[in-house]
Structures are given as structure tokens and as C-alpha cells.
Coordinates of C-alpha atoms in Angstrom, one line a residue:
M1 CA -5.2 118.6 78.2
S2 CA -6.4 121.0 81.0
A3 CA -7.1 119.5 84.5
P4 CA -10.6 118.7 85.5
L5 CA -12.3 120.9 87.9
R6 CA -12.1 119.7 91.5
L7 CA -14.4 120.8 94.4
V8 CA -13.2 120.6 98.1
L9 CA -16.1 121.0 100.5
F10 CA -15.6 122.0 104.1
D11 CA -17.6 121.4 107.3
V12 CA -17.4 124.5 109.7
D13 CA -17.9 123.7 113.3
G14 CA -15.2 121.3 114.5
T15 CA -13.5 121.3 111.1
L16 CA -12.7 124.9 110.2
V17 CA -13.5 126.6 113.5
D18 CA -13.4 125.7 117.1
S19 CA -16.9 126.7 118.3
Q20 CA -17.6 124.2 120.9
G21 CA -17.4 126.9 123.7
S22 CA -20.3 129.1 122.1
I23 CA -22.1 126.2 121.0
V24 CA -22.3 124.8 124.6
L25 CA -22.9 128.2 126.2
A26 CA -25.8 128.7 123.9
M27 CA -27.2 125.4 124.6
T28 CA -27.0 125.8 128.3
S29 CA -28.6 129.3 127.9
S30 CA -31.5 127.9 126.2
F31 CA -32.1 125.1 128.3
E32 CA -31.9 127.0 131.6
A33 CA -34.4 129.9 130.1
L34 CA -37.1 127.0 130.0
S35 CA -36.0 125.7 133.4
L36 CA -35.0 122.4 131.8
P37 CA -32.4 120.1 132.7
V38 CA -29.2 121.1 130.8
P39 CA -27.6 118.3 128.6
D40 CA -24.0 117.6 129.6
R41 CA -21.2 118.7 127.6
S42 CA -20.5 115.5 125.8
A43 CA -24.2 115.2 124.7
V44 CA -24.0 118.6 123.0
I45 CA -20.8 118.1 121.4
S46 CA -22.1 114.9 120.0
I47 CA -25.0 116.7 118.1
V48 CA -22.6 119.2 116.4
G49 CA -23.1 119.1 112.6
L50 CA -26.7 118.2 112.7
S51 CA -29.2 120.9 111.6
L52 CA -30.5 122.7 114.9
P53 CA -34.1 121.3 115.2
V54 CA -32.6 117.8 114.7
A55 CA -29.8 118.3 117.2
I56 CA -32.5 119.6 119.8
A57 CA -34.9 116.6 119.1
R58 CA -32.2 114.4 120.0
L59 CA -31.1 116.4 123.2
A60 CA -34.5 116.9 124.5
P61 CA -36.6 113.8 122.8
T62 CA -39.4 113.8 125.4
E63 CA -40.2 117.5 125.2
A64 CA -43.2 118.5 123.1
P65 CA -42.6 120.1 119.6
A66 CA -43.8 123.7 121.0
V67 CA -40.9 123.3 123.7
Q68 CA -38.2 122.0 121.1
D69 CA -39.3 125.1 118.8
R70 CA -38.5 127.5 121.9
L71 CA -35.1 125.6 122.5
V72 CA -34.2 126.3 118.8
E73 CA -35.2 130.1 119.3
G74 CA -33.4 130.3 122.6
Y75 CA -30.2 128.7 121.1
K76 CA -30.2 130.9 118.1
Q77 CA -30.7 134.0 120.2
A78 CA -27.9 133.3 122.8
Y79 CA -25.4 132.0 120.1
H80 CA -26.1 135.3 118.1
A81 CA -25.5 137.3 121.2
H82 CA -22.4 135.7 122.1
R83 CA -21.0 136.1 118.5
L84 CA -21.8 139.8 118.6
D85 CA -20.1 140.1 122.1
Q86 CA -16.9 138.0 121.2
G87 CA -16.3 138.5 117.5
A88 CA -14.0 136.1 116.1
A89 CA -13.0 134.7 119.6
S90 CA -16.2 133.1 119.6
S91 CA -15.3 130.6 116.9
P92 CA -11.4 130.6 116.3
L93 CA -9.9 129.1 113.3
F94 CA -8.1 125.9 113.9
P95 CA -4.4 126.0 113.4
G96 CA -3.7 125.8 109.5
A97 CA -7.4 126.5 108.4
R98 CA -6.4 129.8 106.8
D99 CA -3.3 128.7 105.2
I100 CA -4.8 125.7 103.6
I101 CA -7.9 127.7 102.4
E102 CA -5.6 130.1 100.6
T103 CA -3.3 127.4 99.1
L104 CA -6.2 125.5 97.7
H105 CA -7.9 128.8 96.6
A106 CA -4.7 129.7 94.6
V107 CA -5.1 126.2 92.5
P108 CA -7.0 127.2 89.2
E109 CA -8.9 124.0 88.9
V110 CA -9.8 123.5 92.6
L111 CA -13.1 125.1 93.7
L112 CA -13.9 125.6 97.3
G113 CA -17.4 125.2 99.2
V114 CA -19.0 124.8 102.3
A115 CA -21.5 122.2 103.4
T116 CA -22.5 123.1 107.1
G117 CA -25.4 122.6 109.7
K118 CA -25.1 126.4 110.4
S119 CA -27.8 128.6 109.3
Q120 CA -27.3 131.1 106.5
R121 CA -26.9 134.0 108.7
G122 CA -24.7 132.2 110.9
L123 CA -22.3 131.0 108.4
D124 CA -22.1 134.7 106.7
A125 CA -21.2 136.2 110.1
L126 CA -18.6 133.8 110.4
L127 CA -16.9 134.2 107.2
E128 CA -17.1 137.8 107.6
V129 CA -15.7 137.9 110.9
H130 CA -12.6 135.9 109.7
G131 CA -12.4 137.7 106.2
L132 CA -13.2 134.5 104.3
E133 CA -16.2 135.9 102.3
S134 CA -14.3 135.5 98.9
Y135 CA -12.9 132.0 99.0
F136 CA -16.3 129.6 98.8
V137 CA -18.1 129.4 95.5
T138 CA -20.7 127.4 97.0
R139 CA -22.4 127.4 100.6
Q140 CA -24.8 124.9 101.6
V141 CA -26.5 125.4 104.8
A142 CA -29.2 124.1 107.2
D143 CA -31.7 126.6 106.1
H144 CA -32.1 125.0 102.7
H145 CA -31.4 121.3 103.1
P146 CA -32.3 118.2 105.2
S147 CA -30.0 117.7 108.0
K148 CA -26.9 115.8 107.7
P149 CA -26.1 113.1 106.9
H150 CA -28.4 113.4 104.0
P151 CA -26.7 114.2 100.8
S152 CA -28.5 117.1 99.5
M153 CA -25.8 119.7 100.6
I154 CA -23.0 117.9 98.3
E155 CA -25.6 117.0 95.6
T156 CA -26.5 120.7 95.4
A157 CA -22.8 122.0 95.5
L158 CA -22.0 119.4 92.8
A159 CA -24.9 120.9 90.7
D160 CA -23.8 124.6 91.6
T161 CA -20.5 123.9 90.5
G162 CA -20.7 121.3 87.5
V163 CA -18.1 119.2 89.3
S164 CA -18.7 115.6 89.0
A165 CA -18.7 113.4 92.3
A166 CA -15.4 111.7 91.4
D167 CA -13.8 115.0 91.4
A168 CA -15.2 116.1 94.9
V169 CA -14.0 115.7 98.3
M170 CA -15.9 116.4 101.8
I171 CA -13.8 117.5 104.7
G172 CA -15.2 117.0 108.0
D173 CA -14.8 116.1 111.8
T174 CA -18.1 114.0 112.2
S175 CA -19.8 110.5 111.3
F176 CA -22.5 112.9 109.8
D177 CA -20.1 114.3 107.4
M178 CA -18.4 111.1 106.5
E179 CA -22.1 109.5 106.1
M180 CA -23.1 112.3 103.7
A181 CA -20.1 112.1 101.9
R182 CA -20.8 108.4 101.2
A183 CA -24.3 109.0 100.5
A184 CA -23.4 111.5 97.7
S185 CA -20.7 109.1 96.3
V186 CA -17.8 111.6 97.0
A187 CA -14.6 110.8 99.1
G188 CA -14.7 111.9 102.7
V189 CA -11.6 113.2 104.6
G190 CA -12.0 113.0 108.2
V191 CA -10.2 115.4 110.6
S192 CA -8.9 114.2 114.0
W193 CA -8.9 117.5 115.9
G194 CA -12.9 117.8 115.9
Y195 CA -15.8 116.8 117.8
H196 CA -16.1 112.9 117.2
D197 CA -13.6 110.5 118.0
R198 CA -11.4 109.3 115.0
S199 CA -13.2 105.7 115.6
A200 CA -16.4 107.4 114.5
L201 CA -15.0 108.3 110.9
R202 CA -15.0 104.8 109.7
D203 CA -16.7 106.1 106.5
A204 CA -13.7 108.1 105.5
S205 CA -11.3 107.7 102.9
C206 CA -8.5 108.8 105.1
V207 CA -8.1 110.9 108.4
I208 CA -5.7 113.6 108.7
D209 CA -4.3 115.0 112.1
A210 CA -3.4 118.6 110.7
F211 CA -4.4 120.6 107.5
D212 CA -0.8 120.4 106.2
Q213 CA -1.6 116.8 105.4
L214 CA -4.7 117.5 103.3
P215 CA -3.0 118.5 100.1
A216 CA -1.3 115.0 100.1
A217 CA -4.6 113.4 101.2
L218 CA -6.2 114.9 98.2
A219 CA -3.5 113.8 95.8
G220 CA -4.0 110.3 97.0
I221 CA -7.7 110.3 96.3
W222 CA -7.6 112.0 92.9
D223 CA -4.4 110.4 91.5

């Protein structure tokens, strides 16, 4: 009897790549361009994973919607310029990320996907610069969904692939990822090297400290 199809969904920022330097730089540039007080680094990192308009609203809750919109556009422009200038160095892969992607991709019954607060343009550029375009069969981005932790990204990925919730896992570094997984009735695997403290990953089925621990974690969930 053939094994059922499995789906492994990855968050991106803070899970696959360390983009905090680029995020903080772009956010700083956006706020400074409007002569607004720049949020401190910890505040900026705390919103990584949310869709950009939601993140900006949390960082500048007293600003008018038109100002928040300008902050969103300023962030996009600054982030894009930094990515063009720095290339892959703007968001380097975490240790072991490429190896685990290749390892899981080689398993016939395992499908890989992405569920990220990035835009379509941002995700496509990131995958291209790291040579990862061919690995992910479903790519869910902020352009087409409510912000995490709404389950829409995972639910769409399940529909795209025909995989049941019981056979899917969400890998992420933030409480938003784990709450999204719970809302979609899929298991969540937290990673300890990302942007939220381990204590925030309370909805995770388990938390790993390195990518080489992921195969055992998946086996524990599915077996």
C-alpha cells in the first residue's frame, strides 16, 4: 500500500532565512522618510510574520490610515532596494535550511510549500536568489490572504495539493505560525532560532533547535 501524500509548509522570515537586518533597515527607512519616531528593534522583530499592513498598523497605531499606507509603500521600496543591492546576503539561509529542503524534496510522498507574510514579488525574488524555485509546489503569500494567524494560507495549500490536514505540518518561528496551524487543524513545529521566544510557541506540537531534528519530529507527528 502506497504511503499517503504529506505536506510540509515552511514559514520564510525567521525560519528559512535570517532577514531581520533587512526588515529593520527597511522599517527604519520608511519611518524616517515621514519624520516619524522609529520603532525599536524588538518591536519591529515582534511583528515579523504578519502581513505588512497589519504589521505597520501595530507599529504605528495612532497614525491615520493614509500615513500607514505611506509607511507600507516606503517599507516595500526600501526593502526592494536593499535586496537588489545585497542579493542573497540580504536574507541568508539559516544553517541546514537548504539541506533539509533537498532531503524532504527527495521523498516521493512529501510535498513542500511556503506560507509567508511576504508578498509574491518578495517571495519569488528570494527563492530565485537562493536557487530554490523548483522545490515548492504551493506558495501562499500575503497578497492573496488575510494575515496570519488566519488559517487561509494553510487551507489553500491543502486544497492545492489534495493533502488532508492530518498529513500536513507547518514549520515556523512565531506564535502567528503556530496559531495559524492550530486554526487549520494541522500540526505545528516551532523552530527556536527565529524571532519569537521559545515560550511563545506554546501551540506547537514540538520545537526543534536545528533543521537536522526535523525528520525525527515529522516522524513523531505522523507515526
